[in-house]
Amino acid sequence: MFYSRYTPIGEQFAVPAAPTAFKDAELVLFNLSLNTQLGLNWDAATACLYLSGQQPLPNTHSVCLAYSGHQFGQFNPTLGDGRAHLIGSFLTPNGEAIDLQLKGSGATVFSRGGDGLCALGPAVREFVMSRALSSLGVPSTDCLAVLSTGQAVYRQGSLPGAVVARTARSHIRVGSFQYLALQQDEKAMTQLLEMAMKDMGLQLRESREENIFSFFQSVCDAQCDLMLKWLQVGFIHGVMNTDNTLINGETIDYGPCAMMEAFSFNRVFSSIDRQGRYAFGQQPNMASWNCGRLAESLLLLFTEEQPAIERFSGILVNFSERFNEGYQQLWRNKLGLLQTHSDDQALVTELLELMTQHELDYTNTFASLTALKLHKLQEQFPVAAVLKPWLVKWQAMTEQYDDDQVAAMMTRFNPAIIPRNDLVEEVINDYYQQGKSTLLDTWIEALSTPYQYVDYPEKWLKSQSDPNRYQTFCGT
Ligand code: AMP
Ligand code: MG
């Protein structure tokens, strides 16, 4: 059932390495629905044995993957899994290939002086955020479990250590191609490309060059669509380096991420993102920039570079066009504008300006408009007073449509609840203090259906964190 998916590419790419066996490990969080959905159907004891590194998965060799990466624009040739082990891959009941990776599972040849470990807080953050994002309809890696290792991790002080068991449709990153390009390893890159194309459901054609362009086009489309999803829900990734960019367009690496609460395209939470490179509104540009780095790497596979550069550049122009179209449509969807109208964009621009000026909560603003059209929950989601003059114009634009249809459209695009930053911090604190969280037990259930407009506890709907003070840190 399990297999070593990346081993055929070679040991320079998939380096054999066993995770640390944590003998005192305990399951802290276990995603039972994912366990069933993926067809694993493990009981807790089995999950604990495999995911704590105490027992290898049958029929597999655990590996660490090599990759390079542009980190905040600076190229780093040798990154790789410095604190993660890919313990095996498997096929789900519907035939989809899934990787199972442990994070925080000990030092590797790529640790570069790091300890290879993960503290409980960042592990819990990844569990909550990746589950919430998946439920919001954002393509994402998922989290099967969090385990406590029973060992301390030293950061600013001593913290309980943890392992995250992450599932992903693939772990092929832009940085994976950058690494093989640097090694001038044409054979391995071709293998990786073919594997990636198969995973993405792309037909292999006879012309090798056309395969590469169609692959690149798909990566760009997937990244573009991901950016629109992040925009839809107000997600700020915080560390969109090329090593954290999966070519299949799933969100990966939940280190310094956060949800935008008070609206601003300039919003940044990560303490290390001082220039705002990965600010909320910059994310699409950065995704496109990352795709550019992929194109550069793929040039290894061409004998004549110039025509290839021209084709890649054309595809990158399409990225902007696809994004701009999706961008306009997204706001129409969020505002329930069922048909295109010449005044749409002016209405959107005015709203976004008001939201920025008055630091209005992104989720609640759109939820308040949705609640209006649903004719319910208007006390939980009151429309901000400063929007009243704008509201008259929006009402005039939408009254030509059937309210039910408008509401149906808006509820598909405007979540009622999101994993709010202060609540994520509270859950993390609960785990540090008590090893469990009664808040998470109820909240995670609600987060699994975020587009349902039902009566939520007030605490889940209010932002408590100061948008200009709240900071996140890379989860190392
Ligand atoms: P990230 O910013 O989390 O994407 O990590 C960037 C690189 O640093 C990756 O190669 C990680 O494997 C590595 N890394 C992060 N934290 C640690 C750690 N505690 N020990 C060793 N390597 C780490
Ligand atoms: Mg990373």
Short mmCIF file of C-alpha atoms and ligand atoms in Angstrom, two decimals:
data_model
loop_
_atom_site.label_atom_id
_atom_site.label_comp_id
_atom_site.label_asym_id
_atom_site.label_seq_id
_atom_site.Cartn_x
_atom_site.Cartn_y
_atom_site.Cartn_z
CA MET A 1 0.00 0.00 0.00
CA PHE A 2 2.82 2.44 0.82
CA TYR A 3 5.64 3.29 -1.55
CA SER A 4 8.66 5.58 -1.88
CA ARG A 5 7.56 7.97 -4.56
CA TYR A 6 10.65 10.14 -4.95
CA THR A 7 13.32 7.46 -4.52
CA PRO A 8 13.55 6.68 -8.28
CA ILE A 9 14.71 10.25 -8.91
CA GLY A 10 17.95 9.50 -7.12
CA GLU A 11 19.66 9.84 -3.78
CA GLN A 12 20.91 13.33 -4.52
CA PHE A 13 17.25 14.43 -4.56
CA ALA A 14 15.55 12.04 -2.12
CA VAL A 15 18.15 11.36 0.56
CA PRO A 16 17.43 8.23 2.62
CA ALA A 17 17.00 9.21 6.27
CA ALA A 18 15.00 7.85 9.18
CA PRO A 19 13.04 10.12 11.50
CA THR A 20 13.96 10.24 15.17
CA ALA A 21 12.03 7.63 17.14
CA PHE A 22 10.24 9.46 19.96
CA LYS A 23 9.47 6.67 22.41
CA ASP A 24 7.39 8.82 24.75
CA ALA A 25 5.33 10.39 21.98
CA GLU A 26 1.59 10.82 22.40
CA LEU A 27 -1.12 11.81 19.97
CA VAL A 28 -2.27 15.30 20.87
CA LEU A 29 -4.51 15.95 17.86
CA PHE A 30 -5.77 13.37 15.41
CA ASN A 31 -7.79 14.31 12.34
CA LEU A 32 -10.18 11.38 12.29
CA SER A 33 -12.13 12.51 9.24
CA LEU A 34 -8.92 12.81 7.19
CA ASN A 35 -7.78 9.43 8.52
CA THR A 36 -10.98 7.89 7.09
CA GLN A 37 -11.12 9.97 3.93
CA LEU A 38 -7.58 8.98 2.97
CA GLY A 39 -8.43 5.34 3.58
CA LEU A 40 -5.77 4.93 6.28
CA ASN A 41 -8.26 3.98 8.99
CA TRP A 42 -5.56 3.79 11.64
CA ASP A 43 -6.46 3.42 15.28
CA ALA A 44 -4.74 5.87 17.63
CA ALA A 45 -2.06 3.40 18.74
CA THR A 46 -1.06 2.57 15.16
CA ALA A 47 -1.00 6.24 14.18
CA CYS A 48 1.21 6.98 17.18
CA LEU A 49 3.71 4.25 16.28
CA TYR A 50 4.09 5.35 12.65
CA LEU A 51 3.97 9.08 13.21
CA SER A 52 6.40 9.16 16.13
CA GLY A 53 9.10 7.50 14.04
CA GLN A 54 8.99 4.36 16.19
CA GLN A 55 7.92 2.12 13.34
CA PRO A 56 8.59 2.65 9.62
CA LEU A 57 5.67 2.38 7.22
CA PRO A 58 5.67 -1.01 5.51
CA ASN A 59 7.38 -1.24 2.13
CA THR A 60 8.92 2.25 2.21
CA HIS A 61 12.17 4.10 2.74
CA SER A 62 11.87 7.37 4.54
CA VAL A 63 13.64 10.28 2.81
CA CYS A 64 14.45 13.98 3.09
CA LEU A 65 14.02 15.97 -0.07
CA ALA A 66 16.64 18.36 -1.40
CA TYR A 67 15.59 21.78 -2.65
CA SER A 68 16.93 25.26 -3.16
CA GLY A 69 14.95 28.44 -2.72
CA HIS A 70 14.72 32.18 -3.07
CA GLN A 71 14.12 33.35 0.48
CA PHE A 72 12.85 36.94 0.50
CA GLY A 73 14.46 37.33 -2.91
CA GLN A 74 17.86 35.87 -1.94
CA PHE A 75 18.84 32.60 -3.55
CA ASN A 76 19.87 29.83 -1.17
CA PRO A 77 21.23 26.82 -3.08
CA THR A 78 20.90 24.17 -0.38
CA LEU A 79 17.82 24.22 1.76
CA GLY A 80 16.05 20.85 1.78
CA ASP A 81 14.08 19.16 4.55
CA GLY A 82 16.03 20.31 7.58
CA ARG A 83 13.43 19.14 10.05
CA ALA A 84 11.13 16.90 8.07
CA HIS A 85 11.03 13.33 6.84
CA LEU A 86 8.82 12.06 4.06
CA ILE A 87 7.95 8.66 5.50
CA GLY A 88 5.99 7.34 2.52
CA SER A 89 3.32 7.85 -0.08
CA PHE A 90 0.12 5.95 -0.74
CA LEU A 91 -2.97 5.89 -2.92
CA THR A 92 -6.31 6.94 -1.46
CA PRO A 93 -9.44 4.87 -2.15
CA ASN A 94 -10.11 7.10 -5.18
CA GLY A 95 -6.64 6.58 -6.56
CA GLU A 96 -5.05 9.87 -5.59
CA ALA A 97 -1.39 9.82 -4.55
CA ILE A 98 -0.69 11.34 -1.14
CA ASP A 99 2.62 12.00 0.65
CA LEU A 100 2.91 11.60 4.38
CA GLN A 101 5.54 13.82 5.93
CA LEU A 102 6.68 14.29 9.51
CA LYS A 103 7.85 17.75 10.55
CA GLY A 104 9.91 18.25 13.69
CA SER A 105 11.22 14.69 13.37
CA GLY A 106 14.90 15.42 13.97
CA ALA A 107 18.02 16.79 12.32
CA THR A 108 18.93 15.81 8.76
CA VAL A 109 21.78 16.49 6.35
CA PHE A 110 19.89 19.70 5.48
CA SER A 111 19.57 21.07 9.01
CA ARG A 112 22.36 23.65 8.62
CA GLY A 113 22.91 23.98 12.37
CA GLY A 114 19.19 23.84 13.20
CA ASP A 115 17.96 21.24 15.66
CA GLY A 116 15.44 19.63 13.30
CA LEU A 117 12.72 20.03 15.88
CA CYS A 118 9.37 21.75 16.19
CA ALA A 119 7.67 23.22 19.25
CA LEU A 120 4.09 22.36 20.13
CA GLY A 121 2.71 25.86 19.37
CA PRO A 122 3.67 26.02 15.67
CA ALA A 123 2.50 22.43 15.26
CA VAL A 124 -0.93 23.28 16.65
CA ARG A 125 -1.04 26.40 14.44
CA GLU A 126 -0.39 24.27 11.35
CA PHE A 127 -3.10 21.80 12.38
CA VAL A 128 -5.72 24.51 12.88
CA MET A 129 -4.80 26.66 9.90
CA SER A 130 -4.41 23.90 7.33
CA ARG A 131 -7.71 22.34 8.37
CA ALA A 132 -9.49 25.69 8.36
CA LEU A 133 -8.09 26.63 4.96
CA SER A 134 -9.08 23.30 3.43
CA SER A 135 -12.61 23.81 4.75
CA LEU A 136 -12.67 27.32 3.33
CA GLY A 137 -12.09 25.72 -0.08
CA VAL A 138 -8.46 26.81 -0.37
CA PRO A 139 -6.17 24.11 -1.82
CA SER A 140 -3.86 23.14 0.99
CA THR A 141 -1.70 20.48 2.50
CA ASP A 142 -3.56 18.94 5.40
CA CYS A 143 -2.67 17.77 8.85
CA LEU A 144 -3.34 14.22 9.97
CA ALA A 145 -2.04 14.58 13.49
CA VAL A 146 0.07 16.43 16.01
CA LEU A 147 2.10 14.41 18.49
CA SER A 148 3.92 15.57 21.58
CA THR A 149 7.43 14.12 21.60
CA GLY A 150 7.94 14.17 25.36
CA GLN A 151 11.19 16.09 24.74
CA ALA A 152 11.94 19.76 25.20
CA VAL A 153 12.76 22.13 22.36
CA TYR A 154 14.87 25.20 23.13
CA ARG A 155 13.79 28.47 21.53
CA GLN A 156 13.66 31.65 23.66
CA GLY A 157 13.11 29.20 26.50
CA SER A 158 12.26 25.55 26.85
CA LEU A 159 9.08 24.43 25.09
CA PRO A 160 7.41 21.05 24.67
CA GLY A 161 8.42 19.43 21.39
CA ALA A 162 5.98 18.16 18.77
CA VAL A 163 5.75 16.42 15.43
CA VAL A 164 3.29 17.45 12.73
CA ALA A 165 2.08 14.68 10.41
CA ARG A 166 1.34 16.46 7.18
CA THR A 167 -0.37 15.11 4.08
CA ALA A 168 0.08 16.65 0.63
CA ARG A 169 -0.75 15.68 -2.93
CA SER A 170 2.92 16.23 -3.65
CA HIS A 171 5.97 17.87 -2.14
CA ILE A 172 7.39 19.13 -5.43
CA ARG A 173 8.27 22.78 -5.01
CA VAL A 174 9.54 25.46 -7.33
CA GLY A 175 12.70 25.06 -5.23
CA SER A 176 12.91 21.36 -6.22
CA PHE A 177 13.38 22.41 -9.85
CA GLN A 178 15.80 25.15 -8.83
CA TYR A 179 17.90 22.55 -7.05
CA LEU A 180 18.05 20.20 -10.04
CA ALA A 181 18.83 23.11 -12.37
CA LEU A 182 21.73 24.07 -10.15
CA GLN A 183 23.01 20.48 -10.26
CA GLN A 184 22.56 20.56 -14.06
CA ASP A 185 20.77 17.24 -13.55
CA GLU A 186 18.74 17.06 -16.72
CA LYS A 187 17.79 13.42 -16.26
CA ALA A 188 16.38 13.92 -12.76
CA MET A 189 14.56 17.07 -13.82
CA THR A 190 12.90 15.23 -16.70
CA GLN A 191 11.80 12.49 -14.29
CA LEU A 192 10.48 15.05 -11.81
CA LEU A 193 8.65 16.88 -14.57
CA GLU A 194 6.98 13.70 -15.79
CA MET A 195 6.01 12.75 -12.27
CA ALA A 196 4.58 16.20 -11.62
CA MET A 197 2.65 16.15 -14.90
CA LYS A 198 1.14 12.80 -14.03
CA ASP A 199 0.12 14.07 -10.60
CA MET A 200 -1.49 17.11 -12.18
CA GLY A 201 -3.44 14.94 -14.61
CA LEU A 202 -1.62 16.39 -17.64
CA GLN A 203 -1.34 14.35 -20.82
CA LEU A 204 2.19 13.56 -21.89
CA ARG A 205 2.56 14.53 -25.53
CA GLU A 206 5.23 13.55 -28.00
CA SER A 207 7.01 16.85 -28.06
CA ARG A 208 9.10 17.22 -24.93
CA GLU A 209 9.13 20.98 -25.31
CA GLU A 210 5.34 21.19 -25.51
CA ASN A 211 5.15 19.08 -22.35
CA ILE A 212 7.31 21.56 -20.52
CA PHE A 213 5.21 24.53 -21.66
CA SER A 214 1.96 22.82 -20.77
CA PHE A 215 3.41 21.95 -17.35
CA PHE A 216 4.50 25.54 -16.80
CA GLN A 217 1.11 26.82 -17.88
CA SER A 218 -0.59 24.53 -15.36
CA VAL A 219 1.68 25.61 -12.54
CA CYS A 220 0.96 29.26 -13.33
CA ASP A 221 -2.79 28.60 -13.47
CA ALA A 222 -2.70 26.71 -10.18
CA GLN A 223 -0.70 29.48 -8.47
CA CYS A 224 -2.97 32.16 -9.90
CA ASP A 225 -6.10 30.36 -8.70
CA LEU A 226 -4.53 29.87 -5.29
CA MET A 227 -3.86 33.61 -5.03
CA LEU A 228 -7.52 34.31 -5.80
CA LYS A 229 -8.55 31.89 -3.05
CA TRP A 230 -6.23 33.56 -0.54
CA LEU A 231 -7.70 36.89 -1.56
CA GLN A 232 -11.23 35.56 -1.18
CA VAL A 233 -10.72 34.52 2.44
CA GLY A 234 -8.10 37.07 3.55
CA PHE A 235 -5.19 34.71 4.06
CA ILE A 236 -1.68 36.10 4.46
CA HIS A 237 0.94 33.40 4.00
CA GLY A 238 3.91 35.41 5.20
CA VAL A 239 6.76 33.39 3.71
CA MET A 240 6.10 32.82 0.02
CA ASN A 241 9.65 31.75 -0.78
CA THR A 242 10.17 29.50 -3.79
CA ASP A 243 10.90 26.58 -1.44
CA ASN A 244 7.44 27.12 0.06
CA THR A 245 5.69 27.14 -3.31
CA LEU A 246 4.23 23.81 -4.37
CA ILE A 247 3.90 23.42 -8.10
CA ASN A 248 0.42 21.84 -7.70
CA GLY A 249 -0.93 25.06 -6.16
CA GLU A 250 -1.55 23.79 -2.63
CA THR A 251 -0.80 26.05 0.30
CA ILE A 252 2.20 24.77 2.24
CA ASP A 253 4.17 25.98 5.25
CA TYR A 254 2.07 27.59 7.93
CA GLY A 255 4.94 29.20 9.89
CA PRO A 256 4.15 32.91 10.05
CA CYS A 257 0.73 32.92 8.40
CA ALA A 258 -2.28 34.84 9.70
CA MET A 259 -5.73 35.94 8.63
CA MET A 260 -6.24 39.53 7.62
CA GLU A 261 -8.79 41.03 9.95
CA ALA A 262 -8.73 44.83 9.55
CA PHE A 263 -8.59 45.30 5.79
CA SER A 264 -5.50 46.63 4.06
CA PHE A 265 -3.69 45.47 0.98
CA ASN A 266 -0.50 46.40 2.86
CA ARG A 267 -1.18 44.14 5.82
CA VAL A 268 1.89 42.16 6.97
CA PHE A 269 2.15 40.11 10.16
CA SER A 270 5.44 38.27 9.84
CA SER A 271 8.16 39.74 12.06
CA ILE A 272 10.83 39.02 9.44
CA ASP A 273 8.94 40.52 6.48
CA ARG A 274 10.18 44.05 7.16
CA GLN A 275 9.84 45.31 3.61
CA GLY A 276 6.31 43.96 3.14
CA ARG A 277 7.44 41.71 0.31
CA TYR A 278 4.67 39.26 1.15
CA ALA A 279 2.01 41.79 2.21
CA PHE A 280 -1.60 40.77 1.53
CA GLY A 281 -1.89 42.65 -1.76
CA GLN A 282 1.59 41.66 -2.94
CA GLN A 283 0.91 37.93 -2.90
CA PRO A 284 -0.20 37.58 -6.55
CA ASN A 285 2.89 39.45 -7.78
CA MET A 286 5.10 37.25 -5.66
CA ALA A 287 3.43 34.06 -6.92
CA SER A 288 4.06 35.21 -10.46
CA TRP A 289 7.67 36.07 -9.57
CA ASN A 290 8.09 32.56 -8.14
CA CYS A 291 6.74 31.09 -11.39
CA GLY A 292 9.41 33.10 -13.20
CA ARG A 293 12.05 31.32 -11.13
CA LEU A 294 10.53 27.99 -12.17
CA ALA A 295 10.76 29.00 -15.83
CA GLU A 296 14.45 29.84 -15.39
CA SER A 297 15.07 26.40 -13.92
CA LEU A 298 13.23 24.65 -16.74
CA LEU A 299 15.57 26.26 -19.28
CA LEU A 300 17.97 23.45 -18.41
CA LEU A 301 15.79 21.20 -20.58
CA PHE A 302 16.13 23.35 -23.73
CA THR A 303 18.98 23.45 -26.19
CA GLU A 304 17.88 26.80 -27.54
CA GLU A 305 17.08 29.19 -24.72
CA GLN A 306 15.76 32.28 -26.52
CA PRO A 307 12.59 30.81 -28.05
CA ALA A 308 11.84 29.08 -24.75
CA ILE A 309 12.23 32.34 -22.83
CA GLU A 310 9.74 33.96 -25.19
CA ARG A 311 7.19 31.20 -24.66
CA PHE A 312 7.62 31.30 -20.89
CA SER A 313 7.28 35.10 -20.89
CA GLY A 314 4.02 34.82 -22.84
CA ILE A 315 2.67 32.35 -20.28
CA LEU A 316 3.63 34.73 -17.48
CA VAL A 317 1.69 37.51 -19.19
CA ASN A 318 -1.30 35.15 -19.18
CA PHE A 319 -0.85 34.84 -15.42
CA SER A 320 -1.59 38.56 -15.03
CA GLU A 321 -4.51 38.40 -17.44
CA ARG A 322 -6.02 35.36 -15.74
CA PHE A 323 -5.52 37.00 -12.36
CA ASN A 324 -7.08 40.31 -13.38
CA GLU A 325 -10.12 38.60 -14.80
CA GLY A 326 -10.47 36.42 -11.71
CA TYR A 327 -9.95 39.46 -9.49
CA GLN A 328 -12.85 41.38 -10.99
CA GLN A 329 -15.08 38.34 -10.93
CA LEU A 330 -14.18 37.61 -7.31
CA TRP A 331 -15.43 40.99 -6.10
CA ARG A 332 -18.59 40.60 -8.16
CA ASN A 333 -19.12 37.23 -6.49
CA LYS A 334 -18.43 38.58 -3.03
CA LEU A 335 -20.89 41.41 -3.61
CA GLY A 336 -23.55 39.26 -5.27
CA LEU A 337 -23.37 41.17 -8.55
CA LEU A 338 -24.80 38.46 -10.73
CA GLN A 339 -24.11 40.22 -14.00
CA THR A 340 -21.30 42.40 -15.23
CA HIS A 341 -22.06 46.10 -15.14
CA SER A 342 -19.96 49.13 -16.08
CA ASP A 343 -20.20 50.53 -12.52
CA ASP A 344 -19.06 47.34 -10.77
CA GLN A 345 -15.45 48.22 -10.33
CA ALA A 346 -16.15 51.75 -9.05
CA LEU A 347 -18.42 50.24 -6.42
CA VAL A 348 -15.72 47.77 -5.39
CA THR A 349 -12.99 50.41 -5.29
CA GLU A 350 -15.09 52.68 -3.10
CA LEU A 351 -15.83 49.84 -0.69
CA LEU A 352 -12.19 48.77 -0.43
CA GLU A 353 -11.12 52.37 0.19
CA LEU A 354 -13.67 52.76 2.98
CA MET A 355 -12.61 49.46 4.50
CA THR A 356 -8.94 50.51 4.44
CA GLN A 357 -9.60 53.97 5.82
CA HIS A 358 -11.75 52.71 8.70
CA GLU A 359 -9.78 49.47 9.26
CA LEU A 360 -12.96 47.45 8.86
CA ASP A 361 -12.84 43.73 9.44
CA TYR A 362 -12.59 42.01 6.06
CA THR A 363 -14.62 38.90 6.88
CA ASN A 364 -17.28 40.66 8.91
CA THR A 365 -17.83 43.39 6.32
CA PHE A 366 -18.69 40.90 3.59
CA ALA A 367 -20.56 38.72 6.09
CA SER A 368 -22.68 41.73 7.07
CA LEU A 369 -23.68 42.29 3.45
CA THR A 370 -24.41 38.59 3.07
CA ALA A 371 -26.54 38.58 6.23
CA LEU A 372 -28.55 41.50 4.81
CA LYS A 373 -29.40 39.49 1.72
CA LEU A 374 -30.11 36.38 3.78
CA HIS A 375 -32.49 38.42 5.97
CA LYS A 376 -30.98 36.87 9.08
CA LEU A 377 -28.17 37.22 11.62
CA GLN A 378 -28.05 40.96 11.15
CA GLU A 379 -27.38 41.48 14.86
CA GLN A 380 -24.31 39.22 14.73
CA PHE A 381 -23.12 40.87 11.53
CA PRO A 382 -24.13 44.53 11.65
CA VAL A 383 -23.16 46.68 8.67
CA ALA A 384 -20.60 49.30 9.76
CA ALA A 385 -22.16 52.77 10.05
CA VAL A 386 -19.49 54.31 7.80
CA LEU A 387 -20.72 52.11 4.96
CA LYS A 388 -24.29 53.43 4.99
CA PRO A 389 -23.95 55.86 2.00
CA TRP A 390 -22.09 53.18 0.01
CA LEU A 391 -24.74 50.64 0.98
CA VAL A 392 -27.44 52.64 -0.78
CA LYS A 393 -25.53 52.32 -4.07
CA TRP A 394 -24.91 48.61 -3.57
CA GLN A 395 -28.56 47.99 -2.72
CA ALA A 396 -29.58 49.85 -5.88
CA MET A 397 -27.25 47.67 -7.97
CA THR A 398 -28.39 44.37 -6.46
CA GLU A 399 -32.11 45.02 -6.18
CA GLN A 400 -32.55 44.13 -9.86
CA TYR A 401 -31.66 40.54 -8.96
CA ASP A 402 -33.50 37.93 -6.97
CA ASP A 403 -32.40 38.15 -3.30
CA ASP A 404 -32.19 34.39 -2.94
CA GLN A 405 -29.84 34.12 -5.89
CA VAL A 406 -27.70 36.97 -4.63
CA ALA A 407 -27.56 35.42 -1.17
CA ALA A 408 -26.68 32.02 -2.62
CA MET A 409 -23.79 33.54 -4.54
CA MET A 410 -22.55 35.58 -1.57
CA THR A 411 -22.64 32.68 0.88
CA ARG A 412 -20.41 30.70 -1.48
CA PHE A 413 -17.74 33.40 -1.42
CA ASN A 414 -18.01 35.07 1.99
CA PRO A 415 -17.19 32.92 5.00
CA ALA A 416 -19.03 33.68 8.25
CA ILE A 417 -16.17 32.43 10.39
CA ILE A 418 -12.43 32.20 9.89
CA PRO A 419 -9.57 31.05 12.14
CA ARG A 420 -9.15 34.39 13.86
CA ASN A 421 -5.64 35.20 15.01
CA ASP A 422 -6.40 35.74 18.69
CA LEU A 423 -8.34 32.48 18.89
CA VAL A 424 -5.51 30.55 17.24
CA GLU A 425 -3.18 32.07 19.85
CA GLU A 426 -5.62 31.11 22.62
CA VAL A 427 -5.74 27.52 21.38
CA ILE A 428 -1.94 27.40 21.24
CA ASN A 429 -1.76 28.75 24.80
CA ASP A 430 -4.28 26.15 25.96
CA TYR A 431 -2.04 23.42 24.57
CA TYR A 432 1.04 24.88 26.25
CA GLN A 433 -0.77 25.27 29.59
CA GLN A 434 -3.01 22.20 29.71
CA GLY A 435 -2.08 19.94 26.78
CA LYS A 436 -5.64 20.32 25.43
CA SER A 437 -8.13 22.99 24.39
CA THR A 438 -11.86 22.92 24.98
CA LEU A 439 -12.10 25.97 22.73
CA LEU A 440 -10.61 24.03 19.81
CA ASP A 441 -12.91 21.05 20.38
CA THR A 442 -16.00 23.09 19.53
CA TRP A 443 -14.44 25.70 17.28
CA ILE A 444 -12.81 23.24 14.86
CA GLU A 445 -16.22 21.74 14.16
CA ALA A 446 -17.64 25.13 13.20
CA LEU A 447 -14.56 25.94 11.13
CA SER A 448 -15.25 22.87 9.04
CA THR A 449 -18.38 24.54 7.59
CA PRO A 450 -17.35 28.20 7.46
CA TYR A 451 -19.92 29.30 4.89
CA GLN A 452 -22.85 28.36 7.08
CA TYR A 453 -24.62 31.39 8.43
CA VAL A 454 -25.72 30.12 11.83
CA ASP A 455 -25.68 31.63 15.27
CA TYR A 456 -22.03 31.58 16.39
CA PRO A 457 -20.66 32.60 19.80
CA GLU A 458 -19.82 36.29 19.62
CA LYS A 459 -16.21 35.62 20.58
CA TRP A 460 -15.64 33.70 17.35
CA LEU A 461 -16.72 36.63 15.23
CA LYS A 462 -14.78 39.50 16.79
CA SER A 463 -11.22 40.41 16.12
CA GLN A 464 -9.35 40.99 19.40
CA SER A 465 -5.86 41.33 17.99
CA ASP A 466 -4.54 44.80 17.19
CA PRO A 467 -3.94 44.77 13.42
CA ASN A 468 -0.94 47.04 13.75
CA ARG A 469 0.67 45.14 16.62
CA TYR A 470 -0.06 41.48 16.01
CA GLN A 471 3.08 39.63 14.89
CA THR A 472 3.83 36.11 13.73
CA PHE A 473 7.12 34.26 13.67
CA CYS A 474 8.55 31.52 11.48
CA GLY A 475 7.69 28.34 13.32
CA THR A 476 11.25 27.18 13.93
P1 AMP B 1 10.84 27.51 6.33
O1 AMP B 1 11.08 28.97 6.49
O2 AMP B 1 10.07 26.91 7.46
O3 AMP B 1 10.30 27.18 5.01
O4 AMP B 1 12.26 26.81 6.44
C1 AMP B 1 13.32 27.11 5.58
C2 AMP B 1 14.40 26.08 5.69
O5 AMP B 1 14.89 26.00 7.01
C3 AMP B 1 13.98 24.66 5.32
O6 AMP B 1 15.05 24.07 4.64
C4 AMP B 1 13.74 24.02 6.65
O7 AMP B 1 13.88 22.62 6.60
C5 AMP B 1 14.81 24.67 7.49
N1 AMP B 1 14.48 24.69 8.93
C6 AMP B 1 13.50 25.40 9.51
N2 AMP B 1 13.48 25.18 10.84
C7 AMP B 1 14.47 24.29 11.11
C8 AMP B 1 14.96 23.66 12.30
N3 AMP B 1 14.43 23.88 13.50
N4 AMP B 1 15.99 22.80 12.17
C9 AMP B 1 16.54 22.57 10.99
N5 AMP B 1 16.14 23.12 9.82
C10 AMP B 1 15.11 23.98 9.88
MG MG B 2 9.39 25.58 4.24
#
